[in-house]
Coordinates of N, CA and C and ligand atoms in Angstrom, one line a residue:
M1 N -3.0 21.6 9.0 CA -2.9 22.2 7.7 C -3.6 21.3 6.7
S2 N -4.5 21.9 5.9 CA -5.2 21.1 4.9 C -4.3 20.9 3.7
N3 N -4.6 19.9 2.9 CA -3.9 19.5 1.7 C -2.5 19.0 1.9
T4 N -2.1 18.8 3.2 CA -0.8 18.1 3.4 C -1.0 16.9 4.3
L5 N 0.0 16.0 4.3 CA -0.1 14.9 5.2 C 1.3 14.6 5.7
L6 N 1.4 14.2 6.9 CA 2.7 13.7 7.5 C 2.9 12.3 7.2
V7 N 3.9 12.0 6.3 CA 4.1 10.6 5.8 C 5.3 10.0 6.4
N8 N 5.1 8.8 7.0 CA 6.2 8.1 7.6 C 7.1 7.5 6.6
E9 N 6.5 6.8 5.6 CA 7.3 6.1 4.6 C 6.4 5.8 3.4
I10 N 7.0 5.7 2.2 CA 6.3 5.2 1.0 C 7.2 4.1 0.5
F11 N 6.6 2.9 0.1 CA 7.5 1.9 -0.4 C 6.7 0.9 -1.2
L12 N 7.4 0.1 -2.0 CA 6.8 -0.9 -2.8 C 7.1 -2.3 -2.2
S13 N 6.1 -3.1 -2.1 CA 6.3 -4.4 -1.5 C 5.2 -5.4 -2.0
I14 N 5.3 -6.6 -1.5 CA 4.2 -7.6 -1.7 C 3.2 -7.3 -0.6
Q15 N 2.0 -7.2 -0.9 CA 0.9 -7.1 0.1 C 1.0 -8.4 1.0
G16 N 1.2 -8.2 2.2 CA 1.4 -9.4 3.1 C 0.1 -9.9 3.8
E17 N -1.0 -9.0 3.8 CA -2.2 -9.4 4.5 C -3.4 -9.1 3.7
S18 N -4.5 -9.5 4.2 CA -5.8 -9.2 3.6 C -6.1 -10.1 2.5
T19 N -7.3 -9.9 1.9 CA -7.7 -10.8 0.7 C -6.9 -10.4 -0.5
Y20 N -6.1 -9.3 -0.4 CA -5.2 -9.0 -1.5 C -3.8 -9.5 -1.3
A21 N -3.5 -10.3 -0.3 CA -2.2 -10.8 0.0 C -1.5 -11.4 -1.3
G22 N -0.3 -11.1 -1.5 CA 0.5 -11.7 -2.6 C 0.7 -10.7 -3.7
F23 N -0.2 -9.7 -3.9 CA 0.0 -8.8 -5.0 C 1.0 -7.7 -4.7
P24 N 1.7 -7.3 -5.8 CA 2.6 -6.1 -5.6 C 1.7 -4.9 -5.2
C25 N 2.2 -4.1 -4.3 CA 1.4 -3.0 -3.7 C 2.3 -1.8 -3.3
T26 N 1.8 -0.6 -3.6 CA 2.5 0.6 -3.1 C 1.9 1.0 -1.8
F27 N 2.7 1.1 -0.8 CA 2.3 1.4 0.6 C 2.5 2.9 0.9
I28 N 1.5 3.6 1.5 CA 1.7 4.9 2.0 C 1.5 4.8 3.5
R29 N 2.6 4.9 4.3 CA 2.4 4.8 5.7 C 2.3 6.2 6.3
L30 N 1.2 6.6 6.9 CA 1.0 7.9 7.5 C 1.5 7.9 9.0
T31 N 1.9 9.0 9.4 CA 2.4 9.1 10.8 C 1.3 9.4 11.8
G32 N 1.5 8.9 13.0 CA 0.6 9.2 14.1 C -0.4 8.1 14.5
C33 N -0.6 7.9 15.8 CA -1.6 7.0 16.2 C -1.8 7.3 17.7
S34 N -3.1 7.4 18.1 CA -3.4 7.8 19.5 C -3.6 6.5 20.4
S35 N -3.4 5.3 19.8 CA -3.5 4.1 20.6 C -2.1 3.6 20.9
V36 N -2.1 2.7 21.9 CA -0.8 2.1 22.3 C -1.0 0.6 22.5
C37 N -1.3 -0.1 21.4 CA -1.4 -1.5 21.4 C -0.1 -2.2 22.0
T38 N -0.2 -3.1 22.9 CA 1.0 -3.6 23.5 C 2.0 -4.2 22.5
W39 N 1.4 -4.9 21.5 CA 2.3 -5.6 20.5 C 2.4 -4.9 19.2
C40 N 2.2 -3.6 19.2 CA 2.3 -2.8 17.9 C 3.6 -3.0 17.3
D41 N 3.6 -3.3 16.0 CA 4.9 -3.6 15.2 C 5.3 -2.4 14.4
T42 N 4.5 -1.3 14.5 CA 4.9 -0.1 13.7 C 5.0 1.1 14.6
R43 N 5.5 0.9 15.8 CA 5.6 2.0 16.8 C 6.3 3.2 16.2
Y44 N 7.3 2.9 15.3 CA 8.0 4.1 14.7 C 7.1 5.0 14.0
A45 N 5.9 4.6 13.6 CA 5.0 5.4 12.8 C 4.0 6.1 13.8
S46 N 4.1 5.8 15.0 CA 3.0 6.3 16.0 C 3.3 7.7 16.5
G47 N 4.6 8.2 16.4 CA 5.0 9.5 16.9 C 4.8 10.6 16.0
E48 N 6.0 11.3 15.7 CA 5.9 12.4 14.8 C 6.9 12.3 13.7
E49 N 7.6 11.1 13.6 CA 8.6 11.0 12.5 C 8.0 10.9 11.1
G50 N 8.4 11.8 10.3 CA 7.9 11.7 8.9 C 8.2 13.0 8.1
M51 N 7.7 13.0 6.9 CA 7.9 14.2 6.0 C 6.5 14.7 5.7
T52 N 6.4 16.1 5.7 CA 5.2 16.7 5.3 C 5.1 16.8 3.8
M53 N 4.1 16.3 3.2 CA 3.9 16.3 1.8 C 2.6 16.9 1.4
K54 N 2.6 17.6 0.3 CA 1.3 18.1 -0.3 C 0.7 17.0 -1.1
L55 N -0.6 17.0 -1.2 CA -1.3 15.8 -1.9 C -0.8 15.6 -3.3
P56 N -0.7 16.7 -4.1 CA -0.2 16.4 -5.5 C 1.2 15.8 -5.6
E57 N 2.0 16.2 -4.7 CA 3.4 15.7 -4.6 C 3.4 14.2 -4.2
L58 N 2.5 13.9 -3.3 CA 2.4 12.5 -2.8 C 1.8 11.6 -3.9
I59 N 0.8 12.1 -4.5 CA 0.2 11.3 -5.6 C 1.1 11.1 -6.7
S60 N 1.9 12.1 -7.1 CA 2.9 12.0 -8.2 C 3.9 10.9 -7.8
L61 N 4.3 10.9 -6.5 CA 5.3 9.9 -6.1 C 4.7 8.5 -6.2
V62 N 3.4 8.3 -5.8 CA 2.7 7.0 -5.8 C 2.7 6.6 -7.3
D63 N 2.4 7.5 -8.2 CA 2.4 7.1 -9.6 C 3.7 6.5 -10.1
T64 N 4.8 6.9 -9.6 CA 6.1 6.4 -10.1 C 6.3 4.9 -9.7
Y65 N 5.5 4.4 -8.8 CA 5.7 3.0 -8.4 C 5.0 2.1 -9.3
K66 N 4.0 2.6 -10.1 CA 3.3 1.9 -11.1 C 2.7 0.5 -10.7
T67 N 2.0 0.5 -9.6 CA 1.2 -0.6 -9.2 C -0.3 -0.3 -9.2
P68 N -1.1 -1.1 -9.7 CA -2.6 -0.8 -9.7 C -3.1 -0.8 -8.3
L69 N -2.4 -1.5 -7.4 CA -2.9 -1.6 -6.0 C -2.1 -0.7 -5.1
V70 N -2.8 0.1 -4.2 CA -2.1 1.0 -3.3 C -2.8 0.8 -1.9
E71 N -2.0 0.8 -0.9 CA -2.6 0.8 0.5 C -2.1 2.0 1.3
I72 N -3.1 2.6 2.0 CA -2.8 3.6 3.0 C -2.9 3.0 4.3
T73 N -1.8 3.1 5.1 CA -1.7 2.5 6.4 C -1.1 3.4 7.4
G74 N -0.7 2.9 8.6 CA -0.1 3.8 9.6 C 0.8 3.0 10.5
G75 N 0.9 3.6 11.8 CA 0.1 4.5 12.5 C -1.4 4.3 12.2
E76 N -2.2 5.4 12.5 CA -3.6 5.3 12.3 C -3.9 6.3 11.2
P77 N -4.1 5.9 9.9 CA -4.2 6.8 8.8 C -5.4 7.7 8.9
L78 N -6.5 7.3 9.6 CA -7.6 8.2 9.7 C -7.4 9.4 10.6
G79 N -6.3 9.4 11.3 CA -6.0 10.5 12.2 C -5.7 11.8 11.6
Q80 N -5.4 11.8 10.3 CA -5.1 13.1 9.6 C -6.2 13.4 8.6
E81 N -6.7 14.6 8.7 CA -7.9 15.0 7.9 C -7.7 14.9 6.4
S82 N -6.5 15.2 5.9 CA -6.3 15.2 4.5 C -6.4 13.9 3.9
V83 N -6.4 12.8 4.7 CA -6.4 11.5 4.1 C -7.7 11.2 3.3
Y84 N -8.7 11.9 3.7 CA -10.0 11.7 3.0 C -9.9 12.2 1.5
A85 N -9.3 13.3 1.4 CA -9.1 13.9 0.0 C -8.1 13.0 -0.7
L86 N -7.1 12.5 -0.1 CA -6.1 11.6 -0.7 C -6.8 10.4 -1.3
M87 N -7.7 9.8 -0.4 CA -8.4 8.5 -0.9 C -9.2 8.8 -2.1
R88 N -10.0 10.0 -2.0 CA -10.8 10.3 -3.1 C -10.0 10.4 -4.4
R89 N -8.9 11.1 -4.3 CA -8.1 11.4 -5.5 C -7.5 10.1 -6.1
L90 N -7.0 9.3 -5.2 CA -6.4 8.0 -5.7 C -7.5 7.1 -6.4
C91 N -8.7 7.1 -5.8 CA -9.8 6.3 -6.4 C -10.1 7.0 -7.8
D92 N -10.2 8.3 -7.8 CA -10.5 9.0 -9.1 C -9.5 8.6 -10.2
K93 N -8.3 8.3 -9.8 CA -7.2 8.0 -10.7 C -7.3 6.5 -11.2
G94 N -8.2 5.8 -10.5 CA -8.4 4.4 -11.0 C -7.6 3.4 -10.1
Y95 N -6.9 3.8 -9.1 CA -6.2 2.8 -8.3 C -7.2 1.9 -7.5
T96 N -6.8 0.7 -7.3 CA -7.5 -0.1 -6.3 C -6.9 0.2 -5.0
L97 N -7.7 0.8 -4.1 CA -7.2 1.4 -2.9 C -7.6 0.7 -1.6
L98 N -6.6 0.3 -0.8 CA -6.9 -0.4 0.4 C -6.6 0.6 1.6
L99 N -7.4 0.6 2.6 CA -7.2 1.4 3.8 C -7.0 0.4 5.0
E100 N -5.9 0.5 5.7 CA -5.8 -0.4 6.8 C -5.9 0.5 8.1
T101 N -6.9 0.3 8.9 CA -7.1 1.1 10.0 C -7.2 0.3 11.3
G102 N -6.8 0.9 12.4 CA -6.7 0.2 13.7 C -8.1 -0.1 14.3
G103 N -9.2 0.5 13.7 CA -10.5 0.2 14.1 C -11.1 1.0 15.3
F104 N -10.4 2.1 15.7 CA -10.9 2.9 16.8 C -11.7 4.1 16.3
L105 N -11.5 4.4 15.0 CA -12.2 5.6 14.4 C -13.3 5.1 13.4
P106 N -14.4 5.8 13.3 CA -15.4 5.4 12.3 C -14.9 5.6 10.9
V107 N -15.4 4.7 10.0 CA -14.9 4.8 8.6 C -16.1 5.3 7.8
D108 N -17.1 5.9 8.4 CA -18.2 6.4 7.6 C -17.9 7.5 6.6
R109 N -16.8 8.2 6.8 CA -16.5 9.3 5.8 C -15.5 8.8 4.7
V110 N -15.2 7.6 4.8 CA -14.2 7.0 3.8 C -15.0 6.8 2.5
D111 N -14.4 7.2 1.4 CA -14.9 7.0 0.0 C -15.4 5.6 -0.1
P112 N -16.6 5.3 -0.6 CA -17.1 4.0 -0.7 C -16.3 3.1 -1.6
R113 N -15.5 3.7 -2.5 CA -14.7 2.9 -3.4 C -13.5 2.2 -2.7
V114 N -13.2 2.7 -1.6 CA -12.0 2.2 -0.9 C -12.3 0.9 -0.2
H115 N -11.4 -0.1 -0.3 CA -11.5 -1.4 0.4 C -11.0 -1.2 1.8
K116 N -11.8 -1.4 2.8 CA -11.4 -1.1 4.2 C -11.1 -2.3 4.9
I117 N -9.9 -2.3 5.5 CA -9.4 -3.5 6.3 C -9.4 -2.9 7.8
I118 N -10.3 -3.4 8.6 CA -10.5 -2.8 9.9 C -10.1 -3.8 11.0
D119 N -9.2 -3.4 11.8 CA -8.8 -4.2 13.0 C -9.9 -4.3 14.0
I120 N -10.0 -5.5 14.6 CA -10.8 -5.6 15.8 C -9.8 -6.0 16.9
K121 N -9.6 -5.2 17.9 CA -8.5 -5.5 18.8 C -9.0 -6.3 20.0
P122 N -8.3 -7.5 20.2 CA -8.6 -8.4 21.4 C -8.0 -7.9 22.7
P123 N -8.3 -8.5 23.8 CA -7.8 -8.0 25.1 C -6.3 -7.8 25.2
S124 N -5.5 -8.7 24.6 CA -4.1 -8.6 24.8 C -3.5 -7.3 24.2
S125 N -4.2 -6.7 23.4 CA -3.7 -5.4 22.8 C -3.8 -4.3 23.9
G126 N -4.6 -4.5 24.9 CA -4.8 -3.4 25.9 C -5.7 -2.4 25.4
E127 N -6.3 -2.5 24.2 CA -7.1 -1.4 23.6 C -8.5 -2.0 23.2
S128 N -8.9 -3.1 23.6 CA -10.1 -3.7 23.1 C -11.4 -2.9 23.5
E129 N -11.3 -2.1 24.5 CA -12.4 -1.2 24.9 C -12.7 -0.1 23.9
R130 N -11.7 0.1 23.0 CA -11.8 1.2 22.1 C -12.3 0.8 20.7
N131 N -12.6 -0.5 20.5 CA -13.1 -0.9 19.2 C -14.3 -0.1 18.8
C132 N -14.3 0.5 17.6 CA -15.4 1.3 17.2 C -16.5 0.4 16.6
L133 N -17.5 0.2 17.4 CA -18.6 -0.8 17.1 C -19.5 -0.3 15.9
S134 N -19.5 1.0 15.7 CA -20.3 1.5 14.6 C -19.8 1.1 13.3
N135 N -18.5 0.7 13.2 CA -18.0 0.2 11.9 C -18.6 -1.2 11.6
I136 N -18.9 -2.0 12.7 CA -19.5 -3.3 12.5 C -20.9 -3.1 11.9
E137 N -21.6 -2.2 12.5 CA -23.0 -1.9 12.1 C -23.0 -1.4 10.7
L138 N -22.0 -0.5 10.3 CA -22.0 0.1 9.0 C -21.7 -1.1 8.0
A139 N -20.8 -2.0 8.3 CA -20.5 -3.1 7.3 C -21.7 -4.0 7.2
T140 N -22.3 -4.4 8.3 CA -23.3 -5.5 8.3 C -24.6 -5.0 7.7
T141 N -24.8 -3.7 7.7 CA -26.1 -3.1 7.2 C -25.9 -2.5 5.8
A142 N -24.7 -2.5 5.3 CA -24.4 -1.9 4.0 C -25.1 -2.7 2.9
P143 N -25.5 -2.0 1.8 CA -26.1 -2.8 0.6 C -25.1 -3.8 0.1
E144 N -25.6 -4.9 -0.4 CA -24.8 -6.0 -0.8 C -23.4 -5.7 -1.5
P145 N -23.4 -5.0 -2.6 CA -22.1 -4.8 -3.3 C -21.1 -4.0 -2.4
L146 N -21.6 -3.2 -1.5 CA -20.7 -2.4 -0.6 C -20.1 -3.2 0.5
K147 N -20.9 -4.3 0.9 CA -20.3 -5.2 2.0 C -19.0 -5.7 1.6
K148 N -18.8 -5.9 0.3 CA -17.5 -6.5 -0.2 C -16.3 -5.5 0.0
T149 N -16.6 -4.3 0.3 CA -15.5 -3.3 0.5 C -15.1 -3.3 2.0
F150 N -15.6 -4.1 2.8 CA -15.2 -4.2 4.2 C -14.6 -5.6 4.5
E151 N -13.5 -5.6 5.2 CA -13.0 -6.8 5.8 C -12.4 -6.5 7.2
F152 N -12.5 -7.4 8.0 CA -12.1 -7.2 9.4 C -10.9 -8.2 9.8
K153 N -10.1 -7.7 10.6 CA -8.9 -8.5 10.9 C -8.7 -8.6 12.5
I154 N -8.5 -9.8 12.9 CA -8.3 -9.9 14.4 C -7.0 -10.6 14.6
V155 N -6.1 -10.0 15.3 CA -4.7 -10.5 15.5 C -4.7 -11.0 17.0
L156 N -4.3 -12.2 17.2 CA -4.4 -12.9 18.5 C -3.1 -13.2 19.1
A157 N -3.0 -13.1 20.4 CA -1.7 -13.4 21.1 C -1.9 -14.6 22.0
S158 N -3.1 -15.1 22.2 CA -3.3 -16.1 23.2 C -4.6 -16.8 23.0
R159 N -4.8 -17.9 23.7 CA -6.1 -18.7 23.7 C -7.2 -17.8 24.2
K160 N -6.9 -17.0 25.2 CA -7.9 -16.1 25.8 C -8.4 -15.1 24.7
D161 N -7.5 -14.6 23.9 CA -7.9 -13.7 22.8 C -8.8 -14.4 21.9
Y162 N -8.4 -15.7 21.6 CA -9.2 -16.5 20.6 C -10.7 -16.7 21.1
E163 N -10.8 -17.0 22.4 CA -12.1 -17.2 23.0 C -12.9 -15.9 22.9
W164 N -12.2 -14.8 23.2 CA -12.9 -13.5 23.1 C -13.4 -13.2 21.7
A165 N -12.5 -13.6 20.7 CA -12.9 -13.3 19.3 C -14.1 -14.2 18.9
V166 N -14.1 -15.4 19.3 CA -15.2 -16.3 19.0 C -16.5 -15.7 19.5
D167 N -16.5 -15.3 20.7 CA -17.6 -14.7 21.3 C -18.1 -13.4 20.6
F168 N -17.1 -12.6 20.3 CA -17.3 -11.3 19.5 C -18.0 -11.6 18.2
L169 N -17.5 -12.6 17.5 CA -18.0 -12.9 16.2 C -19.4 -13.5 16.3
E170 N -19.6 -14.3 17.3 CA -21.0 -14.9 17.5 C -22.0 -13.8 17.7
H171 N -21.7 -12.8 18.6 CA -22.6 -11.8 18.9 C -22.8 -10.8 17.8
S172 N -21.8 -10.5 17.0 CA -21.9 -9.5 15.9 C -22.4 -10.1 14.6
N173 N -22.4 -11.4 14.5 CA -22.8 -12.1 13.3 C -22.0 -11.6 12.1
L174 N -20.8 -11.2 12.3 CA -20.0 -10.5 11.3 C -19.6 -11.4 10.2
T175 N -19.3 -12.7 10.5 CA -18.8 -13.6 9.4 C -19.9 -14.0 8.4
T176 N -21.1 -13.7 8.7 CA -22.2 -14.0 7.6 C -22.2 -12.8 6.6
H177 N -21.6 -11.7 7.0 CA -21.7 -10.5 6.1 C -20.4 -10.2 5.4
C178 N -19.3 -10.3 6.1 CA -18.0 -9.8 5.6 C -16.9 -10.9 5.8
T179 N -15.8 -10.7 5.1 CA -14.6 -11.6 5.3 C -14.0 -11.1 6.7
V180 N -13.7 -12.1 7.5 CA -13.0 -11.9 8.7 C -11.7 -12.7 8.6
L181 N -10.6 -11.9 8.8 CA -9.2 -12.5 8.8 C -8.8 -12.7 10.2
M182 N -8.1 -13.8 10.4 CA -7.6 -14.1 11.8 C -6.1 -14.5 11.7
G183 N -5.3 -13.8 12.5 CA -3.9 -14.1 12.5 C -3.3 -14.1 13.9
T184 N -2.0 -14.2 13.9 CA -1.4 -14.2 15.3 C -0.3 -13.1 15.4
V185 N -0.1 -12.6 16.6 CA 1.0 -11.7 16.8 C 2.3 -12.5 16.5
F186 N 3.1 -12.0 15.7 CA 4.3 -12.8 15.2 C 5.1 -13.2 16.4
N187 N 5.4 -14.5 16.4 CA 6.2 -15.2 17.5 C 5.6 -15.2 18.8
K188 N 4.3 -14.8 18.9 CA 3.6 -14.9 20.3 C 2.7 -16.1 20.4
L189 N 2.1 -16.4 19.2 CA 1.2 -17.5 19.2 C 1.5 -18.4 18.0
D190 N 1.5 -19.7 18.2 CA 1.8 -20.6 17.1 C 0.7 -20.6 16.1
L191 N 1.0 -20.5 14.8 CA 0.0 -20.5 13.8 C -0.7 -21.8 13.7
A192 N 0.1 -22.9 13.9 CA -0.5 -24.3 13.9 C -1.6 -24.4 15.0
E193 N -1.3 -23.8 16.1 CA -2.2 -23.9 17.2 C -3.5 -23.2 16.8
L194 N -3.4 -22.0 16.3 CA -4.6 -21.2 15.9 C -5.3 -22.0 14.8
A195 N -4.6 -22.6 13.8 CA -5.2 -23.4 12.8 C -6.1 -24.5 13.4
K196 N -5.5 -25.1 14.4 CA -6.2 -26.3 15.1 C -7.5 -25.8 15.7
W197 N -7.5 -24.6 16.4 CA -8.7 -24.1 17.0 C -9.7 -23.8 16.0
I198 N -9.3 -23.1 14.9 CA -10.3 -22.7 13.9 C -10.9 -23.9 13.3
L199 N -10.1 -25.0 13.0 CA -10.7 -26.2 12.4 C -11.6 -26.9 13.4
H200 N -11.2 -27.0 14.6 CA -12.0 -27.6 15.6 C -13.4 -26.9 15.7
D201 N -13.4 -25.6 15.7 CA -14.7 -24.9 15.8 C -15.4 -24.6 14.5
R202 N -14.7 -25.1 13.4 CA -15.3 -24.8 12.0 C -15.6 -23.3 11.9
L203 N -14.7 -22.5 12.4 CA -14.9 -21.0 12.4 C -14.8 -20.5 11.0
N204 N -15.8 -19.7 10.6 CA -15.8 -19.2 9.2 C -15.0 -17.9 9.1
V205 N -13.7 -18.1 9.3 CA -12.7 -17.0 9.2 C -11.6 -17.4 8.3
R206 N -10.9 -16.5 7.8 CA -9.8 -16.8 6.9 C -8.4 -16.6 7.7
L207 N -7.7 -17.7 7.8 CA -6.4 -17.6 8.5 C -5.4 -16.9 7.7
Q208 N -4.7 -15.9 8.2 CA -3.7 -15.2 7.4 C -2.4 -15.1 8.2
L209 N -1.4 -15.2 7.3 CA 0.0 -14.9 7.8 C 0.3 -13.5 7.5
Q210 N 1.3 -12.9 8.2 CA 1.8 -11.6 7.7 C 3.0 -12.0 6.7
M211 N 2.5 -12.2 5.5 CA 3.4 -12.9 4.5 C 4.8 -12.2 4.4
H212 N 4.8 -10.8 4.5 CA 6.1 -10.1 4.4 C 7.1 -10.5 5.5
K213 N 6.6 -11.0 6.7 CA 7.5 -11.4 7.8 C 8.1 -12.7 7.5
Y214 N 7.6 -13.5 6.6 CA 8.2 -14.8 6.2 C 9.1 -14.6 5.0
I215 N 8.8 -13.6 4.2 CA 9.6 -13.4 3.0 C 10.9 -12.7 3.4
W216 N 10.8 -11.7 4.3 CA 12.0 -10.9 4.7 C 12.1 -11.1 6.2
P217 N 13.3 -10.7 6.8 CA 13.4 -10.8 8.2 C 12.3 -9.9 8.9
P218 N 11.7 -10.5 9.9 CA 10.4 -9.9 10.4 C 10.5 -8.4 10.9
D219 N 11.7 -7.9 11.3 CA 11.8 -6.6 11.7 C 12.2 -5.6 10.6
T220 N 12.3 -6.1 9.4 CA 12.7 -5.2 8.3 C 11.6 -4.1 8.1
R221 N 12.0 -2.9 8.0 CA 11.1 -1.8 7.7 C 11.0 -1.6 6.2
G222 N 9.9 -1.0 5.7 CA 9.8 -0.7 4.3 C 9.5 -1.9 3.4
V223 N 8.9 -2.9 4.0 CA 8.5 -4.1 3.2 C 7.1 -4.5 3.6
Ligands
SF4_301 S1 -3.6 1.0 16.2 FE1 -2.0 0.1 14.9 S2 -0.4 1.7 14.8 FE2 -1.8 2.2 16.5 S3 -0.8 1.3 18.3 FE3 -2.3 -0.2 17.6 S4 -1.2 -1.6 16.2 FE4 0.1 0.3 16.5

């Protein structure tokens, strides 16, 4: 159905990730994802749980939170066609809009004003074969001001993942064009260990925590 979206939850929180980490942010979590990452921490949003909302109703609700920063996440937010119209309308209203996507679907139809945070899935996810490589091409060949609207995120669960990521970054040359964030699957890999590897290799990536999991109990929903 056009003009509607299946919404899992809407909430106000501190942005826990990305180069916008730390800012108050309104989150729109859309329902549905066709991937099955082994360590997915939002499985509850992957199925069909949610409320169907018309775009004007959803946008009015977002307005009530009164934050200049809004993020659309999931599940996989690009799985629902009406998300493109939602992004356009939120940008038209002047919001700074972030899109967090699992990185399996192309972002070429996303409004260029949207700041795109694109996952690159390592082997431990079980889904690394599905990384959409055309997104890397799109980001690295974008005109200079638009390059800043892309950032990539790699979440690691092991040393093997890290070595895979180093190889991926070397071959894609991604870090010379865009911000690359690197973090760990919560409680699976020690952050100090990852920090040590990054420093040893002088890897040009930005280490990130999932800040919300340190502020609140890590399994808390709606933060
Ligand atoms: S893409 Fe994201 S929402 Fe989908 S299974 Fe993987 S981690 Fe979960």
